[in-house]
Tab-separated table of C-alpha atoms in Angstrom:
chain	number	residue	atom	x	y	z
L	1	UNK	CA	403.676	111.802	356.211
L	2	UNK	CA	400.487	113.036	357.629
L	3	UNK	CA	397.226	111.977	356.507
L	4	UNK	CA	393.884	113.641	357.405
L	5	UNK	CA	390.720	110.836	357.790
L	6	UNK	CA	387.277	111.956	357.189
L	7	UNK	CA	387.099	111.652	361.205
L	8	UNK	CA	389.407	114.246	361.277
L	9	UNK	CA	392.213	112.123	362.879
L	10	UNK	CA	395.502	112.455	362.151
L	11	UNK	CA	397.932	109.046	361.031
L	12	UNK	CA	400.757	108.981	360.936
L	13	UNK	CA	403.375	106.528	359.081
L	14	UNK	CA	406.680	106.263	358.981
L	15	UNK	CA	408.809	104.786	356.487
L	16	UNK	CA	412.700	103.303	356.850
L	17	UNK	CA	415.732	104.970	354.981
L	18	UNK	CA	416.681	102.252	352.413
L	19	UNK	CA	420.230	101.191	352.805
L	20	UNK	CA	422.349	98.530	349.752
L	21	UNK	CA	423.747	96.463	352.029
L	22	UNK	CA	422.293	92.703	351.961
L	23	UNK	CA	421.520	92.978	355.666
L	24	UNK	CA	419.896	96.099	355.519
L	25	UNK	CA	417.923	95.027	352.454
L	26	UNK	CA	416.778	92.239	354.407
L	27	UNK	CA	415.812	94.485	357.169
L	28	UNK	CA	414.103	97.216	355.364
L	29	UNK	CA	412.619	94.526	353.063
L	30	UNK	CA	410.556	93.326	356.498
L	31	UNK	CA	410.006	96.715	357.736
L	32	UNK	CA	408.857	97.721	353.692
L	33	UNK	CA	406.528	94.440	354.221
L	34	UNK	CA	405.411	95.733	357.320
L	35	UNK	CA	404.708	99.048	356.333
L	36	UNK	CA	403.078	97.857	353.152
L	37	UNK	CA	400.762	95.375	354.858
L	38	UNK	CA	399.868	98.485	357.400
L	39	UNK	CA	399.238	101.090	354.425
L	40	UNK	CA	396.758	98.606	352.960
L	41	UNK	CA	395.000	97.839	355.552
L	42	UNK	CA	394.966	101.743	356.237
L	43	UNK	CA	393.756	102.013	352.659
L	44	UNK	CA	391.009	99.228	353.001
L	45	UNK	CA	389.924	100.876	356.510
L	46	UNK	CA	389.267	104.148	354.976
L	47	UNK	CA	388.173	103.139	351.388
L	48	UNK	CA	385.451	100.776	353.756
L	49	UNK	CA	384.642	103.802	355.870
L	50	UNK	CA	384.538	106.203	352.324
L	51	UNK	CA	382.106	103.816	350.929
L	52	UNK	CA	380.229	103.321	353.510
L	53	UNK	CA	379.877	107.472	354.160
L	54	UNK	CA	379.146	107.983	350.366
L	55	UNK	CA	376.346	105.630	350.598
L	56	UNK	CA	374.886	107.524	353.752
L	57	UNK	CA	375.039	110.696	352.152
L	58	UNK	CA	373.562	109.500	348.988
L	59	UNK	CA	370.689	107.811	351.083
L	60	UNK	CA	370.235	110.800	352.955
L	61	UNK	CA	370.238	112.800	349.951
L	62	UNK	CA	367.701	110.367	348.194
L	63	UNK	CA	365.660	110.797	351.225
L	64	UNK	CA	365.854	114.611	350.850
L	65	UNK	CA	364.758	114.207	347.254
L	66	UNK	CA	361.573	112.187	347.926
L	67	UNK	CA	360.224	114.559	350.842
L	68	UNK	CA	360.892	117.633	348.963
L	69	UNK	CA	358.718	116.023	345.950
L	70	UNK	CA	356.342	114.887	348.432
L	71	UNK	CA	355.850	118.184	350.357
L	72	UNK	CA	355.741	120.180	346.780
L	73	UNK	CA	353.085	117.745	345.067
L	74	UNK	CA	351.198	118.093	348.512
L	75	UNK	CA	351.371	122.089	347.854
L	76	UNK	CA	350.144	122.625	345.044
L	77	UNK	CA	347.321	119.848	345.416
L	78	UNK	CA	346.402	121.881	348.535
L	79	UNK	CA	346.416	124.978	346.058
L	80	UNK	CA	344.908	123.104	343.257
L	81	UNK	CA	342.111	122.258	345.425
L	82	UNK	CA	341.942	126.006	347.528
L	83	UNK	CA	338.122	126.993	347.550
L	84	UNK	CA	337.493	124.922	344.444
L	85	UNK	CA	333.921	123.809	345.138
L	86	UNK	CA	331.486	126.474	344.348
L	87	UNK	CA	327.706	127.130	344.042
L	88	UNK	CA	325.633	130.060	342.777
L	89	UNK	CA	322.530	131.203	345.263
L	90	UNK	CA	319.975	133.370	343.995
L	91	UNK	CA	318.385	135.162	346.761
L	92	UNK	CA	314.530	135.937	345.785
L	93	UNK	CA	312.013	137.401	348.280
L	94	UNK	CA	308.480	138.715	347.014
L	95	UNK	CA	308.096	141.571	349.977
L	96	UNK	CA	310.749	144.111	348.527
L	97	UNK	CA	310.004	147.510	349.818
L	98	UNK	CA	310.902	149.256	346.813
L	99	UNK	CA	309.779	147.007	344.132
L	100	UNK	CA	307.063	143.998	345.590
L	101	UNK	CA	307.116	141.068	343.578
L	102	UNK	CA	310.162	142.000	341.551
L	103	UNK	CA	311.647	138.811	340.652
L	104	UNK	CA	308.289	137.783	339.135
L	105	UNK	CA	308.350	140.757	337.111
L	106	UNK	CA	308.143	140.399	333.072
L	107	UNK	CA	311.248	141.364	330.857
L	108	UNK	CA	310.186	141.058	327.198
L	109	UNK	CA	307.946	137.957	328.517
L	110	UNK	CA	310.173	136.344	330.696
L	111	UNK	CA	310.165	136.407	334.406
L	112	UNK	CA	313.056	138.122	335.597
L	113	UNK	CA	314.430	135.717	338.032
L	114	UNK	CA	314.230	133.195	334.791
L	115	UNK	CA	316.572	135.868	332.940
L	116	UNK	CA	319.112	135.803	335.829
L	117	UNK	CA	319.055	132.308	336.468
L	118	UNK	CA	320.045	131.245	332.314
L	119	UNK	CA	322.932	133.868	332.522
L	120	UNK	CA	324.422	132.742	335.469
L	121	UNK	CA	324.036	128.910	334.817
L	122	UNK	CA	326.797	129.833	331.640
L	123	UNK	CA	329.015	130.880	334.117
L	124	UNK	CA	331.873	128.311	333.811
L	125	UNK	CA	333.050	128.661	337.544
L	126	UNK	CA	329.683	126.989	339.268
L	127	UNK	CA	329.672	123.734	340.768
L	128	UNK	CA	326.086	123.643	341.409
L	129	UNK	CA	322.847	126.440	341.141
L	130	UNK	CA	320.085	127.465	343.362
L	131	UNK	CA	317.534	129.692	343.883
L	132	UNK	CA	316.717	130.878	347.395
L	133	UNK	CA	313.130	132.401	347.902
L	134	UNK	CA	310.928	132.181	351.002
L	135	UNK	CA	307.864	132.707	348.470
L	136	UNK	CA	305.974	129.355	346.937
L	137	UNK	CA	304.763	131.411	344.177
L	138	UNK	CA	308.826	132.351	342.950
L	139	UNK	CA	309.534	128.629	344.130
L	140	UNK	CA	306.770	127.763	341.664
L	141	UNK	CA	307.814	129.782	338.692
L	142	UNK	CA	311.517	128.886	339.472
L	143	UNK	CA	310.953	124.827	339.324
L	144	UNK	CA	308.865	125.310	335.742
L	145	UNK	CA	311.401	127.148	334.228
L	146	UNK	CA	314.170	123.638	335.780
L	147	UNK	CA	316.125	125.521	338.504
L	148	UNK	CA	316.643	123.977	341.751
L	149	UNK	CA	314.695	126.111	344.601
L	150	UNK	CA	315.643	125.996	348.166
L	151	UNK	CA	312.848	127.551	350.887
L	152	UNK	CA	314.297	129.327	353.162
L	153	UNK	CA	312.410	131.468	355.937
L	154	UNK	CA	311.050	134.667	356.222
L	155	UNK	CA	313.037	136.069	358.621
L	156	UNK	CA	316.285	136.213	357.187
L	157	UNK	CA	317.550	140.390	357.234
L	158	UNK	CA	319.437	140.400	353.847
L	159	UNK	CA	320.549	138.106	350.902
L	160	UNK	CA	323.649	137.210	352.391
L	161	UNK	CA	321.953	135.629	355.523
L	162	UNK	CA	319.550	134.293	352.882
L	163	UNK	CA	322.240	132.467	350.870
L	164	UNK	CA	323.676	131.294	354.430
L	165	UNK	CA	320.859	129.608	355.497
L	166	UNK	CA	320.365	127.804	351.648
L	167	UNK	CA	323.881	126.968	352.521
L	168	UNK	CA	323.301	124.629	355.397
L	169	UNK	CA	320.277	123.051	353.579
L	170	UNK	CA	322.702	121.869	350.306
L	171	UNK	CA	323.579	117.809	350.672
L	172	UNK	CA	327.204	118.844	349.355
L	173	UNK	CA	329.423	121.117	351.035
L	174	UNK	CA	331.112	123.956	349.216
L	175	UNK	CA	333.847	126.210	349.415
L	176	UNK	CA	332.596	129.539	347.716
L	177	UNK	CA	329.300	130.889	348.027
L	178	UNK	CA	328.293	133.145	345.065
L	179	UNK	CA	325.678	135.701	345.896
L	180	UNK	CA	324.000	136.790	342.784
L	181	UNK	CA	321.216	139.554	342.960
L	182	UNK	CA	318.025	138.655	340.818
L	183	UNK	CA	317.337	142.223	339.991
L	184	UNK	CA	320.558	141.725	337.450
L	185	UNK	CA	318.777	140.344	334.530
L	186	UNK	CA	321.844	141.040	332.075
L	187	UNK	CA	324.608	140.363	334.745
L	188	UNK	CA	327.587	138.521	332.530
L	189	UNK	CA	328.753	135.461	333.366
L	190	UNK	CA	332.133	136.427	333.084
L	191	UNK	CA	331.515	138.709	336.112
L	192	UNK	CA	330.625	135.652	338.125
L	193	UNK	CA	333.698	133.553	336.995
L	194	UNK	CA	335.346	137.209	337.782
L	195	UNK	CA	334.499	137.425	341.843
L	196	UNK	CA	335.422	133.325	341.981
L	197	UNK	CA	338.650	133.916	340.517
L	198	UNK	CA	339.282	137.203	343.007
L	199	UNK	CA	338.412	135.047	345.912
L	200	UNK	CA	339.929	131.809	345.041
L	201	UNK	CA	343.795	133.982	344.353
L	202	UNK	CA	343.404	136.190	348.156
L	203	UNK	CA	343.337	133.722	351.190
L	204	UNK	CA	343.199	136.793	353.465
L	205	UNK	CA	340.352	138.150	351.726
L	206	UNK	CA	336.981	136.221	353.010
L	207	UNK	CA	334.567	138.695	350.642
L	208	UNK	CA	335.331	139.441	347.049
L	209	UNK	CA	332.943	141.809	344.614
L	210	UNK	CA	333.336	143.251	341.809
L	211	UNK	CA	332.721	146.994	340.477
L	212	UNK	CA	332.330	148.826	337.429
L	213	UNK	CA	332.669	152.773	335.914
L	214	UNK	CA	330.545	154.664	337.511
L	215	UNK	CA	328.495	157.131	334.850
L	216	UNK	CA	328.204	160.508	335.507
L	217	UNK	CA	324.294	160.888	335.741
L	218	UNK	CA	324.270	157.995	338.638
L	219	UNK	CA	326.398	159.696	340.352
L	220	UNK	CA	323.576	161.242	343.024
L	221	UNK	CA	321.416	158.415	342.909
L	222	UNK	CA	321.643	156.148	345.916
L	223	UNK	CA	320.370	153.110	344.522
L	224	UNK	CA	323.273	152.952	342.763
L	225	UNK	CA	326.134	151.987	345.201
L	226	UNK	CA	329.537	153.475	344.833
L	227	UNK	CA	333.382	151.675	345.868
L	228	UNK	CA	336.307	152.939	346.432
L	229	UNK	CA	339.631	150.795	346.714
L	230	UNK	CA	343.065	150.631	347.642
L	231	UNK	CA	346.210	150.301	346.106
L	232	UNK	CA	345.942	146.385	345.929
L	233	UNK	CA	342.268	145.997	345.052
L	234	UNK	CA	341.040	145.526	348.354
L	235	UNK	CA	337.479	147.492	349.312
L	236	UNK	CA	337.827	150.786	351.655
L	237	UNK	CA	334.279	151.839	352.228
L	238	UNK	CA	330.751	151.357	350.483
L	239	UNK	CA	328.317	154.296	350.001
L	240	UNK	CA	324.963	155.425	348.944
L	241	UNK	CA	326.145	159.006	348.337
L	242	UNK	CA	329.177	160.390	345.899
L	243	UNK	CA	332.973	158.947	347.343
L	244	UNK	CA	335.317	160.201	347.372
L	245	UNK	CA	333.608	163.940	347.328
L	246	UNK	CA	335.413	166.415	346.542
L	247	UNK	CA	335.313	170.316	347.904
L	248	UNK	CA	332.970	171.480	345.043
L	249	UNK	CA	330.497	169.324	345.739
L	250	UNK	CA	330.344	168.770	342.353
L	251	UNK	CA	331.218	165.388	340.167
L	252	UNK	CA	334.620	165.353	338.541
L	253	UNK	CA	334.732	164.293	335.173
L	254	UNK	CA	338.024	163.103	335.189
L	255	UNK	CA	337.673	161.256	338.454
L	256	UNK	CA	337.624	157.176	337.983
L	257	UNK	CA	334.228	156.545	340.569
L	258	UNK	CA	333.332	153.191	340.878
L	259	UNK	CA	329.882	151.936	341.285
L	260	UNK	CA	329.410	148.797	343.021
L	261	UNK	CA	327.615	145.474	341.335
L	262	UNK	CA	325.323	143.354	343.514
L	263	UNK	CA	327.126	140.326	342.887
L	264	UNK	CA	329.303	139.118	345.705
L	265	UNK	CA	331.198	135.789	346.519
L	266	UNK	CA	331.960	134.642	350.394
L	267	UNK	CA	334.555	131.981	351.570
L	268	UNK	CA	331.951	129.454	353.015
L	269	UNK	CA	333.450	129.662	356.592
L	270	UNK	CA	333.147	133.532	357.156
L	271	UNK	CA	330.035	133.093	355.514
L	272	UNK	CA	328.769	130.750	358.780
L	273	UNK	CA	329.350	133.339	360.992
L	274	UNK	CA	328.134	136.385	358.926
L	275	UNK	CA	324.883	135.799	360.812
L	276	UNK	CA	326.283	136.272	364.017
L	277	UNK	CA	328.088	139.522	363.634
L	278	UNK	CA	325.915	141.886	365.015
L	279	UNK	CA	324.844	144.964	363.352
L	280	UNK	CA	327.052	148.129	362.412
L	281	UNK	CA	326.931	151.663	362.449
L	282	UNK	CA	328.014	152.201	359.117
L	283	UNK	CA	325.977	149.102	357.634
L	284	UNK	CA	322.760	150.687	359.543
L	285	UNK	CA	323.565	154.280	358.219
L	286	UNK	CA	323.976	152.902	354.877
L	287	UNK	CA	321.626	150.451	354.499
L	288	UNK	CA	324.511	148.195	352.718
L	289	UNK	CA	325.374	144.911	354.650
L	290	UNK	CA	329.441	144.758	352.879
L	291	UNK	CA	329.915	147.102	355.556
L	292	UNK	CA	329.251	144.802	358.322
L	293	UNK	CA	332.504	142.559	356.686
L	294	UNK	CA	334.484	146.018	356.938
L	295	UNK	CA	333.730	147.573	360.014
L	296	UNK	CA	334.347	144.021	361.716
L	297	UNK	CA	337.888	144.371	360.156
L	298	UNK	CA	337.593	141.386	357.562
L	299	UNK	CA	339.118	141.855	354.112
L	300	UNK	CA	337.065	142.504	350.966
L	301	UNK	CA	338.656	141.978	347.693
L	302	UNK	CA	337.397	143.849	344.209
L	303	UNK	CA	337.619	143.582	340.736
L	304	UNK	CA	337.123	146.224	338.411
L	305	UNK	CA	335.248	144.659	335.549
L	306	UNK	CA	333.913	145.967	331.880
L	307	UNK	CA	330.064	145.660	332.409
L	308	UNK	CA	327.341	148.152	331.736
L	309	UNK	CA	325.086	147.646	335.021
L	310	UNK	CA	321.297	147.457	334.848
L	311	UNK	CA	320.022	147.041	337.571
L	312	UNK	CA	316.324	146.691	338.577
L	313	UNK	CA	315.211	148.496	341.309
L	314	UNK	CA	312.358	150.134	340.554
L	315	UNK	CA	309.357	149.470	337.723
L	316	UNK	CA	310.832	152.381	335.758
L	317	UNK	CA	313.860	150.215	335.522
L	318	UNK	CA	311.172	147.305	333.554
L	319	UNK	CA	311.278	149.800	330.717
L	320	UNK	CA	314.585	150.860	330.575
L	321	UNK	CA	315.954	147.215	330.140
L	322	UNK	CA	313.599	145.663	327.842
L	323	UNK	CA	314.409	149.122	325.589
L	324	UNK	CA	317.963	148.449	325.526
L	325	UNK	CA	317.270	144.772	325.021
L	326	UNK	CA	315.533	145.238	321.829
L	327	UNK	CA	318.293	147.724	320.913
L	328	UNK	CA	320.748	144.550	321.363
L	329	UNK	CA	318.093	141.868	319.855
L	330	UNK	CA	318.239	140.098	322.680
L	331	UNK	CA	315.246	138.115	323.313
């Protein structure tokens, strides 16, 4: 009989033809002992080596077990913990071309600065909140109202470089940077939570923004900054004018247009080097500094949100807001 080991040996044992007679009893009784006292140590051999394998396998298994629990609780605390630290930066400058002195500017006897500030402290996704101004009379109305102010200088080109430079003054370090405009008195705090969210679930995205419907009557006015997006929410192209136009020249009713929101999150990193990117066409065309993240081929992601915008960019705009405030009894 043949008999396959683990090893993948062959043994092989042979066994005597039993004959009655006394002698032969007597003989195949010693070569039965024989063969008996072979088979179990044969047996012993290989149920030593089978026990010995089985334990092994199970430690090697075991092992298996451990590192796979290991390498998944190390996952998803990497995930867990992916961009989690955030803070808010408003960017406030006095010198605005359009509008000088605007975040000082009284809505229904509140500066607006202090307006933007108490909505976005209620958003639930901010470690931490600053103001950024390079103006001691904002700094000063900022710190009697309790926000934290940061100086920053004078020469910084655009909020974004305003909020990077606030950046490397903060004790803590952060993950997300939340850019949010000043001249959005009745941004929602949901909309900040929003852009966090966006940014926090695409790690090839190092921008996220969010947009809204675009009504009809802005559609021509180029304070009001239009989106348009691809198939998986990622930004295309920022513009002052109508996009996408069509060959009427005319707005489509039926057409979805998006209009941009100022409020804008960066991943901390990109957000270092934002400074050093130089200058774009498109973002010196425009006048709009998300272009700069485009044309230098970085990825933008958007979120189309439910928010009315009202924005303030000029001191017609003063009026407009503190009417539809009163409409909402907001005080």
């Amino acid at each position: 009989m043949h008999i396959t080991e683990d090893n993948g040996s062959e043994a092989i044992i042979h066994f005597a033809t039993v004959t009655f007679s006394p002698s032969a009893m007597t003989i195949c009784s010693s070569s039965d002992s024989s063969s008996s006292s072979s088979s179990s140590s044969i047996d012993s051999s290989s149920s030593s080596n089978n026990n010995l394998k089985t334990w092994i396998i199970h430690g090697i298994l075991f092992g298996v077990s451990i590192a796979a629990v290991a390498g998944a609780r190390a996952y998803f605390n990497r995930f867990n913990k992916f961009r989690s630290r955030v803070v808010g930066i408003i960017p406030a400058r006095f010198a605005s071309s359009r509008f000088e002195g605007k975040p000082l500017v009284h809505i229904l006897g509140k500066p607006m600065i202090q307006r933007t500030w108490e909505s976005a402290k209620l958003a639930a996704s901010l470690d931490h909140l600053v103001v950024a101004t390079d103006d001691e009379k904002i700094a000063d109305c900022c710190r009697k109202f309790g926000a934290d102010v940061i100086m920053t200088s004078e020469s910084c080109r655009n909020g974004t470089e305003r909020c990077n430079e606030a950046l490397q003054k903060l004790e803590r370090k952060y993950d997300i940077v939340v850019n949010i405009q000043g001249d959005e008195p009745l941004l929602e705090p949901e909309v900040i939570d929003g852009v966090v969210k966006a940014l926090q679930a695409a790690p090839d995205a190092v921008f996220s923004t969010a947009v809204t419907a675009l009504k009809p009557e802005d559609a021509h006015d180029p304070n009001r900054v239009k989106c348009v997006v691809d198939n998986r929410g990622y930004a295309i192209y920022f513009s002052r004018g109508l996009i996408p136009f069509n060959k009427s020249g005319k707005v489509n009713q039926q057409f979805p247009y998006l209009l941009h929101l100022g409020i804008q999150s960066y991943d901390t990193k990109f957000l270092k080097i934002y400074p050093d990117l130089q200058p774009t066409p498109l973002q010196l065309e425009e006048d709009l500094e998300q272009l700069k993240v485009l044309e230098n081929g970085y990825k933008m992601k958007v979120i189309k949100v439910d928010h009315e915008a009202h924005g303030v960019d000029t001191p017609e705009d003063v009026e407009k807001i503190e009417a539809l405030m009163r409409q909402r009894n907001l005080s």
